[in-house]
């Protein structure tokens, strides 16, 4: 397709001066040396495999290392919409990680922001519970409606929250809560 100019910007989501302390079951103030930002890191990606029975395992491993290395890693991984930059060295090629039509300056901003977000000492894993694509779709729909002016941000997020509740009720609130706590490592 022909490139289309897209006017976007990238910013870190607002943070908070308090954090929930699960061990003490309370909200605590962040210390002055802690970032107020906690990025969501949805760990997905692509996997390369070399079969044990491969007649040329060492060559296959060399190929995987070459495809994931500095020279080819960006070209290979950025072709997928399910990946983003994952090395500091890729920040200089940030334009390869954004959609066509986004200017180089904005792509550079994205690379810098992604690198900054990846440097935080704490993060939250992306949502890994049954039905997670439905939750993300509801949020995507709410954001799109707010951006198109079809709903205020408050109303759009309220609708998303209602959809979240419907999904959770259908899948079982306690089942979802337990899955989320397992994902965070809070339950076996």
Coordinates of N, CA and C in Angstrom, one line a residue:
X1 N 0.8 -1.2 0.0 CA 0.0 0.0 0.0 C 0.9 1.3 0.0
X2 N 0.3 2.3 -0.5 CA 1.0 3.6 -0.5 C 1.1 4.2 0.9
X3 N 2.2 4.8 1.3 CA 2.3 5.3 2.7 C 1.2 6.5 2.8
X4 N 0.7 6.5 4.0 CA -0.3 7.6 4.3 C 0.3 8.3 5.5
X5 N 0.2 9.7 5.5 CA 0.8 10.4 6.6 C -0.1 10.2 7.8
X6 N 0.5 9.8 8.9 CA -0.1 9.6 10.2 C 0.4 10.5 11.2
X7 N -0.4 11.3 11.8 CA 0.1 12.2 12.9 C -0.2 11.6 14.2
X8 N 0.9 11.1 14.8 CA 0.8 10.5 16.2 C 2.0 11.0 17.0
X9 N 1.9 10.7 18.3 CA 2.9 11.0 19.2 C 3.0 9.9 20.2
X10 N 4.1 9.8 20.9 CA 4.2 8.7 21.9 C 4.6 9.3 23.2
X11 N 3.9 8.9 24.3 CA 4.2 9.3 25.6 C 4.0 8.2 26.6
X12 N 4.7 8.3 27.7 CA 4.6 7.3 28.7 C 3.2 7.5 29.4
X13 N 2.6 6.4 29.8 CA 1.3 6.6 30.5 C 1.5 7.2 31.8
X14 N 0.5 8.0 32.3 CA 0.6 8.6 33.6 C 0.9 7.6 34.7
X15 N 1.7 8.0 35.6 CA 2.1 7.1 36.7 C 1.3 7.4 38.0
X16 N 1.7 6.9 39.1 CA 1.1 7.1 40.4 C 2.1 7.2 41.5
X17 N 1.8 8.1 42.5 CA 2.7 8.3 43.6 C 2.5 7.2 44.7
X18 N 1.5 6.3 44.5 CA 1.3 5.2 45.4 C 1.4 3.9 44.7
X19 N 1.7 2.9 45.5 CA 1.7 1.5 44.9 C 1.1 0.6 45.9
X20 N 0.5 -0.5 45.4 CA -0.2 -1.4 46.3 C 0.9 -2.4 46.8
X21 N 0.9 -2.6 48.1 CA 1.9 -3.5 48.8 C 1.1 -4.8 49.1
X22 N 1.2 -5.8 48.2 CA 0.5 -7.1 48.4 C 0.8 -7.8 49.7
X23 N 2.1 -7.7 50.2 CA 2.5 -8.4 51.4 C 1.7 -7.8 52.6
X24 N 1.5 -6.5 52.6 CA 0.8 -5.8 53.7 C -0.6 -5.4 53.4
X25 N -1.1 -5.7 52.2 CA -2.4 -5.5 51.8 C -2.8 -4.0 52.0
X26 N -2.0 -3.1 51.5 CA -2.3 -1.7 51.7 C -1.5 -0.9 50.6
X27 N -2.0 0.4 50.4 CA -1.3 1.3 49.5 C -0.2 2.0 50.2
X28 N 1.0 2.1 49.6 CA 2.1 2.8 50.2 C 2.6 3.9 49.2
X29 N 3.2 4.9 49.8 CA 3.8 6.0 49.0 C 5.1 5.5 48.3
X30 N 5.3 5.9 47.1 CA 6.6 5.6 46.5 C 7.7 6.4 47.1
X31 N 8.9 5.9 47.1 CA 10.0 6.7 47.6 C 10.4 7.7 46.5
X32 N 11.2 8.7 46.9 CA 11.7 9.7 46.0 C 12.5 9.1 44.9
X33 N 13.2 8.0 45.1 CA 14.1 7.4 44.1 C 13.3 6.4 43.2
X34 N 12.1 6.2 43.4 CA 11.3 5.2 42.6 C 10.5 6.0 41.5
X35 N 10.5 5.4 40.3 CA 9.7 6.0 39.2 C 8.2 5.8 39.5
X36 N 7.5 6.8 39.2 CA 6.0 6.7 39.3 C 5.4 5.8 38.2
X37 N 6.2 5.5 37.2 CA 5.8 4.8 36.0 C 6.1 3.3 36.2
X38 N 5.1 2.5 35.8 CA 5.2 1.0 35.8 C 4.7 0.5 34.5
X39 N 5.6 0.3 33.5 CA 5.2 -0.1 32.2 C 4.5 -1.5 32.2
X40 N 3.6 -1.7 31.3 CA 3.0 -3.0 31.0 C 3.9 -3.7 30.0
X41 N 4.4 -4.8 30.3 CA 5.3 -5.5 29.3 C 4.6 -6.8 28.9
X42 N 3.9 -6.7 27.7 CA 3.2 -7.9 27.2 C 4.2 -8.8 26.5
X43 N 4.8 -9.8 27.2 CA 5.8 -10.6 26.6 C 5.3 -11.6 25.6
X44 N 5.5 -11.2 24.3 CA 5.1 -12.1 23.2 C 6.3 -12.0 22.3
X45 N 6.3 -12.7 21.2 CA 7.3 -12.6 20.3 C 7.4 -13.9 19.4
X46 N 8.5 -14.1 18.9 CA 8.7 -15.2 17.9 C 9.8 -16.1 18.5
X47 N 9.7 -17.4 18.1 CA 10.6 -18.4 18.7 C 11.3 -19.1 17.5
X48 N 12.6 -19.3 17.6 CA 13.3 -20.1 16.7 C 13.7 -21.4 17.3
X49 N 13.5 -22.5 16.6 CA 13.8 -23.8 17.2 C 14.7 -24.6 16.3
X50 N 15.6 -25.3 16.9 CA 16.4 -26.3 16.2 C 16.1 -27.7 16.8
X51 N 15.7 -28.6 15.9 CA 15.3 -29.9 16.4 C 16.6 -30.7 16.8
X52 N 16.5 -31.5 17.8 CA 17.6 -32.3 18.3 C 18.0 -33.2 17.2
X53 N 17.1 -33.7 16.4 CA 17.4 -34.6 15.3 C 17.9 -34.0 14.1
X54 N 18.1 -32.7 14.1 CA 18.6 -32.0 12.9 C 20.0 -32.5 12.6
X55 N 20.3 -32.8 11.3 CA 21.6 -33.3 10.9 C 22.7 -32.2 11.0
X56 N 22.3 -30.9 11.1 CA 23.2 -29.8 11.1 C 22.9 -28.8 12.2
X57 N 22.8 -29.3 13.4 CA 22.4 -28.4 14.5 C 23.3 -27.2 14.7
X58 N 24.6 -27.3 14.6 CA 25.4 -26.1 14.8 C 25.2 -25.1 13.7
X59 N 25.0 -25.5 12.5 CA 24.7 -24.5 11.4 C 23.3 -23.9 11.7
X60 N 22.3 -24.7 12.1 CA 21.0 -24.1 12.4 C 21.0 -23.1 13.5
X61 N 21.8 -23.4 14.5 CA 22.0 -22.4 15.6 C 22.7 -21.2 15.2
X62 N 23.6 -21.3 14.3 CA 24.3 -20.1 13.7 C 23.3 -19.3 12.9
X63 N 22.5 -19.9 12.2 CA 21.5 -19.2 11.4 C 20.5 -18.5 12.3
X64 N 20.0 -19.1 13.4 CA 19.1 -18.4 14.3 C 19.8 -17.2 15.0
X65 N 21.1 -17.4 15.4 CA 21.8 -16.3 16.0 C 22.0 -15.2 15.0
X66 N 22.3 -15.5 13.7 CA 22.4 -14.5 12.7 C 21.1 -13.7 12.4
X67 N 20.0 -14.5 12.4 CA 18.7 -13.8 12.1 C 18.3 -12.9 13.3
X68 N 18.7 -13.3 14.5 CA 18.3 -12.5 15.7 C 19.4 -11.5 16.1
X69 N 20.5 -11.5 15.4 CA 21.6 -10.6 15.7 C 21.4 -9.1 15.3
X70 N 22.4 -8.3 15.6 CA 22.3 -6.9 15.4 C 22.0 -6.5 13.9
X71 N 22.6 -7.2 13.0 CA 22.5 -6.9 11.6 C 21.1 -7.2 11.0
X72 N 20.6 -8.4 11.3 CA 19.3 -8.9 10.7 C 18.2 -8.9 11.7
X73 N 18.4 -8.9 13.0 CA 17.3 -9.0 14.0 C 16.2 -8.0 13.8
X74 N 16.6 -6.7 13.5 CA 15.6 -5.7 13.3 C 14.8 -5.9 12.0
X75 N 15.5 -6.3 10.9 CA 14.8 -6.5 9.7 C 13.8 -7.7 9.8
X76 N 14.2 -8.8 10.5 CA 13.3 -9.9 10.6 C 12.2 -9.7 11.6
X77 N 12.5 -9.3 12.8 CA 11.5 -9.1 13.8 C 10.5 -8.0 13.6
X78 N 11.0 -6.9 13.0 CA 10.1 -5.8 12.8 C 9.1 -6.0 11.7
X79 N 9.2 -7.1 10.9 CA 8.2 -7.5 9.9 C 7.0 -8.0 10.6
X80 N 7.0 -8.4 11.9 CA 5.9 -8.9 12.6 C 5.2 -7.8 13.4
X81 N 3.9 -7.7 13.4 CA 3.2 -6.7 14.2 C 3.1 -7.1 15.6
X82 N 3.6 -8.3 16.0 CA 3.5 -8.8 17.3 C 4.8 -8.5 18.1
X83 N 5.8 -7.8 17.5 CA 7.0 -7.5 18.2 C 7.3 -6.1 18.1
X84 N 8.2 -5.6 19.0 CA 8.7 -4.3 19.0 C 10.2 -4.4 19.3
X85 N 10.9 -3.2 19.3 CA 12.3 -3.3 19.5 C 12.6 -3.9 20.9
X86 N 13.7 -4.6 21.0 CA 14.0 -5.4 22.2 C 15.5 -5.2 22.5
X87 N 16.2 -4.4 21.8 CA 17.6 -4.1 22.1 C 17.8 -2.6 22.1
X88 N 18.7 -2.1 22.9 CA 19.1 -0.7 22.8 C 19.6 -0.3 21.4
X89 N 20.3 -1.2 20.8 CA 20.9 -0.9 19.5 C 19.8 -0.7 18.4
X90 N 18.6 -1.2 18.7 CA 17.5 -1.0 17.7 C 16.9 0.3 17.8
X91 N 17.1 1.1 18.8 CA 16.5 2.4 19.0 C 16.9 3.3 17.8
X92 N 18.1 3.2 17.3 CA 18.5 4.0 16.1 C 17.8 3.7 14.9
X93 N 17.2 2.5 14.8 CA 16.4 2.0 13.7 C 14.9 2.0 14.0
X94 N 14.4 2.9 14.9 CA 13.1 2.8 15.4 C 12.0 3.0 14.3
X95 N 12.4 3.6 13.2 CA 11.4 3.8 12.1 C 11.0 2.4 11.5
X96 N 11.8 1.4 11.7 CA 11.4 0.1 11.2 C 10.4 -0.6 12.1
X97 N 10.2 0.0 13.3 CA 9.2 -0.6 14.2 C 7.9 0.1 14.3
X98 N 7.7 1.1 13.5 CA 6.4 1.8 13.5 C 5.8 1.7 12.1
X99 N 4.5 2.0 12.1 CA 3.8 1.9 10.8 C 4.2 2.9 9.8
X100 N 4.0 2.5 8.5 CA 4.3 3.4 7.4 C 3.5 4.7 7.6
X101 N 4.2 5.8 7.2 CA 3.5 7.1 7.3 C 3.9 7.9 8.6
X102 N 4.6 7.2 9.5 CA 5.0 7.9 10.7 C 6.4 8.5 10.4
X103 N 6.6 9.8 10.6 CA 7.8 10.4 10.2 C 9.0 10.0 11.1
X104 N 10.2 10.2 10.6 CA 11.4 9.7 11.3 C 11.6 10.3 12.7
X105 N 11.2 11.5 12.9 CA 11.4 12.2 14.1 C 10.4 11.5 15.2
X106 N 9.2 11.3 14.8 CA 8.3 10.6 15.7 C 8.7 9.2 16.0
X107 N 9.2 8.5 15.0 CA 9.7 7.2 15.2 C 10.9 7.2 16.1
X108 N 11.7 8.2 16.0 CA 12.9 8.3 17.0 C 12.3 8.5 18.4
X109 N 11.3 9.3 18.5 CA 10.7 9.5 19.9 C 10.2 8.2 20.4
X110 N 9.6 7.4 19.5 CA 9.1 6.1 20.0 C 10.2 5.2 20.5
X111 N 11.3 5.2 19.7 CA 12.5 4.4 20.1 C 13.0 4.8 21.5
X112 N 13.1 6.1 21.7 CA 13.6 6.7 22.9 C 12.7 6.3 24.1
X113 N 11.4 6.4 23.8 CA 10.4 6.1 24.9 C 10.4 4.6 25.2
X114 N 10.5 3.8 24.2 CA 10.5 2.3 24.4 C 11.8 2.0 25.2
X115 N 12.9 2.6 24.9 CA 14.1 2.3 25.6 C 14.0 2.8 27.1
X116 N 13.4 3.9 27.3 CA 13.2 4.5 28.6 C 12.3 3.6 29.4
X117 N 11.2 3.2 28.8 CA 10.2 2.3 29.5 C 10.9 1.0 29.9
X118 N 11.7 0.4 29.0 CA 12.4 -0.8 29.3 C 13.4 -0.7 30.4
X119 N 13.8 0.5 30.7 CA 14.8 0.7 31.8 C 14.3 0.7 33.2
X120 N 13.0 0.7 33.3 CA 12.4 0.8 34.7 C 12.7 -0.5 35.4
X121 N 12.9 -0.4 36.7 CA 13.2 -1.6 37.5 C 12.0 -2.4 37.9
X122 N 10.8 -1.9 37.7 CA 9.6 -2.6 38.0 C 8.7 -2.5 36.8
X123 N 7.9 -3.5 36.6 CA 6.9 -3.6 35.4 C 5.8 -4.5 35.8
X124 N 4.8 -4.5 35.0 CA 3.6 -5.4 35.1 C 3.6 -6.2 33.9
X125 N 3.5 -7.5 34.0 CA 3.3 -8.4 32.8 C 2.0 -8.0 32.1
X126 N 1.9 -8.2 30.8 CA 0.7 -8.0 30.1 C -0.3 -9.0 30.6
X127 N -1.6 -8.7 30.3 CA -2.7 -9.6 30.7 C -2.6 -11.0 30.1
X128 N -2.5 -12.0 31.0 CA -2.5 -13.4 30.6 C -3.5 -14.2 31.4
X129 N -4.8 -14.0 31.0 CA -5.8 -14.7 31.6 C -6.8 -15.2 30.5
X130 N -7.6 -16.1 30.8 CA -8.6 -16.6 29.8 C -9.4 -15.4 29.3
X131 N -9.5 -15.3 28.0 CA -10.3 -14.3 27.4 C -9.6 -13.0 27.2
X132 N -8.2 -13.0 27.4 CA -7.5 -11.7 27.3 C -7.7 -10.9 26.0
X133 N -7.9 -11.6 24.8 CA -8.1 -10.8 23.6 C -9.4 -10.0 23.7
X134 N -10.4 -10.6 24.4 CA -11.7 -9.9 24.5 C -11.5 -8.6 25.3
X135 N -10.7 -8.6 26.4 CA -10.5 -7.5 27.2 C -9.8 -6.4 26.4
X136 N -8.8 -6.8 25.7 CA -8.0 -5.8 24.9 C -8.9 -5.2 23.8
X137 N -9.7 -6.1 23.2 CA -10.6 -5.6 22.1 C -11.6 -4.5 22.7
X138 N -12.1 -4.8 23.8 CA -13.0 -3.8 24.5 C -12.3 -2.5 24.8
X139 N -11.1 -2.6 25.2 CA -10.3 -1.4 25.5 C -10.0 -0.6 24.2
X140 N -9.6 -1.4 23.2 CA -9.3 -0.8 21.9 C -10.5 -0.1 21.3
X141 N -11.7 -0.7 21.4 CA -12.9 -0.1 21.0 C -13.2 1.2 21.7
X142 N -13.0 1.2 23.0 CA -13.3 2.4 23.8 C -12.3 3.5 23.4
X143 N -11.1 3.2 23.3 CA -10.1 4.3 22.9 C -10.5 4.8 21.5
X144 N -10.8 3.9 20.6 CA -11.2 4.4 19.2 C -12.4 5.3 19.3
X145 N -13.4 5.0 20.0 CA -14.6 5.8 20.1 C -14.3 7.2 20.7
X146 N -13.4 7.2 21.7 CA -13.0 8.4 22.4 C -12.2 9.3 21.4
X147 N -11.3 8.7 20.6 CA -10.5 9.4 19.7 C -11.3 9.9 18.5
X148 N -12.4 9.2 18.1 CA -13.2 9.7 17.0 C -14.3 10.7 17.5
X149 N -14.3 10.9 18.8 CA -15.3 11.9 19.3 C -16.7 11.3 19.5
X150 N -16.8 10.0 19.4 CA -18.1 9.3 19.5 C -18.5 9.2 21.0
X151 N -17.6 9.3 21.9 CA -17.8 9.2 23.3 C -16.7 10.0 24.1
X152 N -17.1 10.5 25.2 CA -16.0 11.1 26.0 C -15.1 10.0 26.6
X153 N -13.9 10.4 27.0 CA -13.0 9.4 27.5 C -13.6 8.7 28.7
X154 N -14.3 9.5 29.6 CA -14.9 8.9 30.7 C -16.0 7.9 30.3
X155 N -16.8 8.2 29.4 CA -17.9 7.3 29.0 C -17.4 6.1 28.3
X156 N -16.4 6.3 27.4 CA -15.8 5.2 26.7 C -15.1 4.2 27.7
X157 N -14.4 4.7 28.7 CA -13.8 3.8 29.6 C -14.8 3.1 30.5
X158 N -15.9 3.8 30.8 CA -17.0 3.2 31.6 C -17.6 2.1 30.8
X159 N -17.8 2.3 29.5 CA -18.3 1.2 28.7 C -17.4 0.0 28.7
X160 N -16.1 0.3 28.5 CA -15.1 -0.8 28.5 C -15.1 -1.5 29.9
X161 N -15.2 -0.8 31.0 CA -15.3 -1.4 32.3 C -16.5 -2.3 32.4
X162 N -17.6 -1.9 31.8 CA -18.9 -2.7 31.9 C -18.7 -4.0 31.0
X163 N -18.0 -3.8 29.9 CA -17.7 -5.0 29.0 C -16.7 -5.9 29.7
X164 N -15.7 -5.4 30.4 CA -14.8 -6.2 31.2 C -15.6 -7.0 32.2
X165 N -16.6 -6.4 32.9 CA -17.4 -7.1 33.9 C -18.2 -8.2 33.3
X166 N -18.7 -7.9 32.1 CA -19.5 -9.0 31.4 C -18.7 -10.2 31.0
X167 N -17.5 -9.9 30.5 CA -16.5 -10.9 30.2 C -16.1 -11.7 31.4
X168 N -15.8 -11.0 32.5 CA -15.4 -11.7 33.7 C -16.5 -12.5 34.3
X169 N -17.8 -12.0 34.3 CA -18.9 -12.8 34.8 C -19.1 -14.1 33.9
X170 N -19.0 -13.9 32.6 CA -19.1 -15.1 31.8 C -18.1 -16.2 32.0
X171 N -16.8 -15.7 32.2 CA -15.7 -16.7 32.4 C -15.5 -17.0 33.9
X172 N -16.1 -16.3 34.8 CA -16.0 -16.6 36.2 C -15.1 -15.6 36.9
X173 N -15.6 -14.8 37.7 CA -14.8 -13.7 38.3 C -13.6 -14.4 39.1
X174 N -14.0 -15.4 39.9 CA -12.9 -16.0 40.8 C -11.9 -16.7 39.9
X175 N -12.3 -17.3 38.8 CA -11.4 -18.0 37.9 C -10.4 -17.0 37.3
X176 N -11.0 -15.8 36.9 CA -10.1 -14.8 36.3 C -9.2 -14.2 37.4
X177 N -9.7 -14.0 38.6 CA -8.8 -13.4 39.7 C -7.7 -14.4 40.0
X178 N -8.0 -15.7 40.1 CA -7.0 -16.7 40.3 C -5.9 -16.7 39.2
X179 N -6.4 -16.7 38.0 CA -5.5 -16.7 36.8 C -4.6 -15.5 36.8
X180 N -5.1 -14.3 37.1 CA -4.3 -13.1 37.2 C -3.3 -13.2 38.3
X181 N -3.7 -13.7 39.4 CA -2.8 -13.8 40.6 C -1.7 -14.8 40.3
X182 N -2.0 -15.9 39.6 CA -1.0 -16.8 39.2 C 0.0 -16.2 38.2
X183 N -0.5 -15.4 37.2 CA 0.3 -14.7 36.3 C 1.3 -13.8 37.0
X184 N 0.9 -13.1 38.0 CA 1.7 -12.2 38.8 C 2.7 -13.0 39.7
X185 N 2.5 -14.3 39.8 CA 3.4 -15.0 40.7 C 2.9 -15.0 42.2
X186 N 1.7 -14.6 42.4 CA 1.2 -14.4 43.8 C 0.5 -15.7 44.3
X187 N 0.2 -16.6 43.4 CA -0.4 -17.9 43.8 C 0.3 -19.0 43.0
X188 N 0.4 -20.2 43.5 CA 1.0 -21.3 42.8 C 0.1 -21.8 41.7

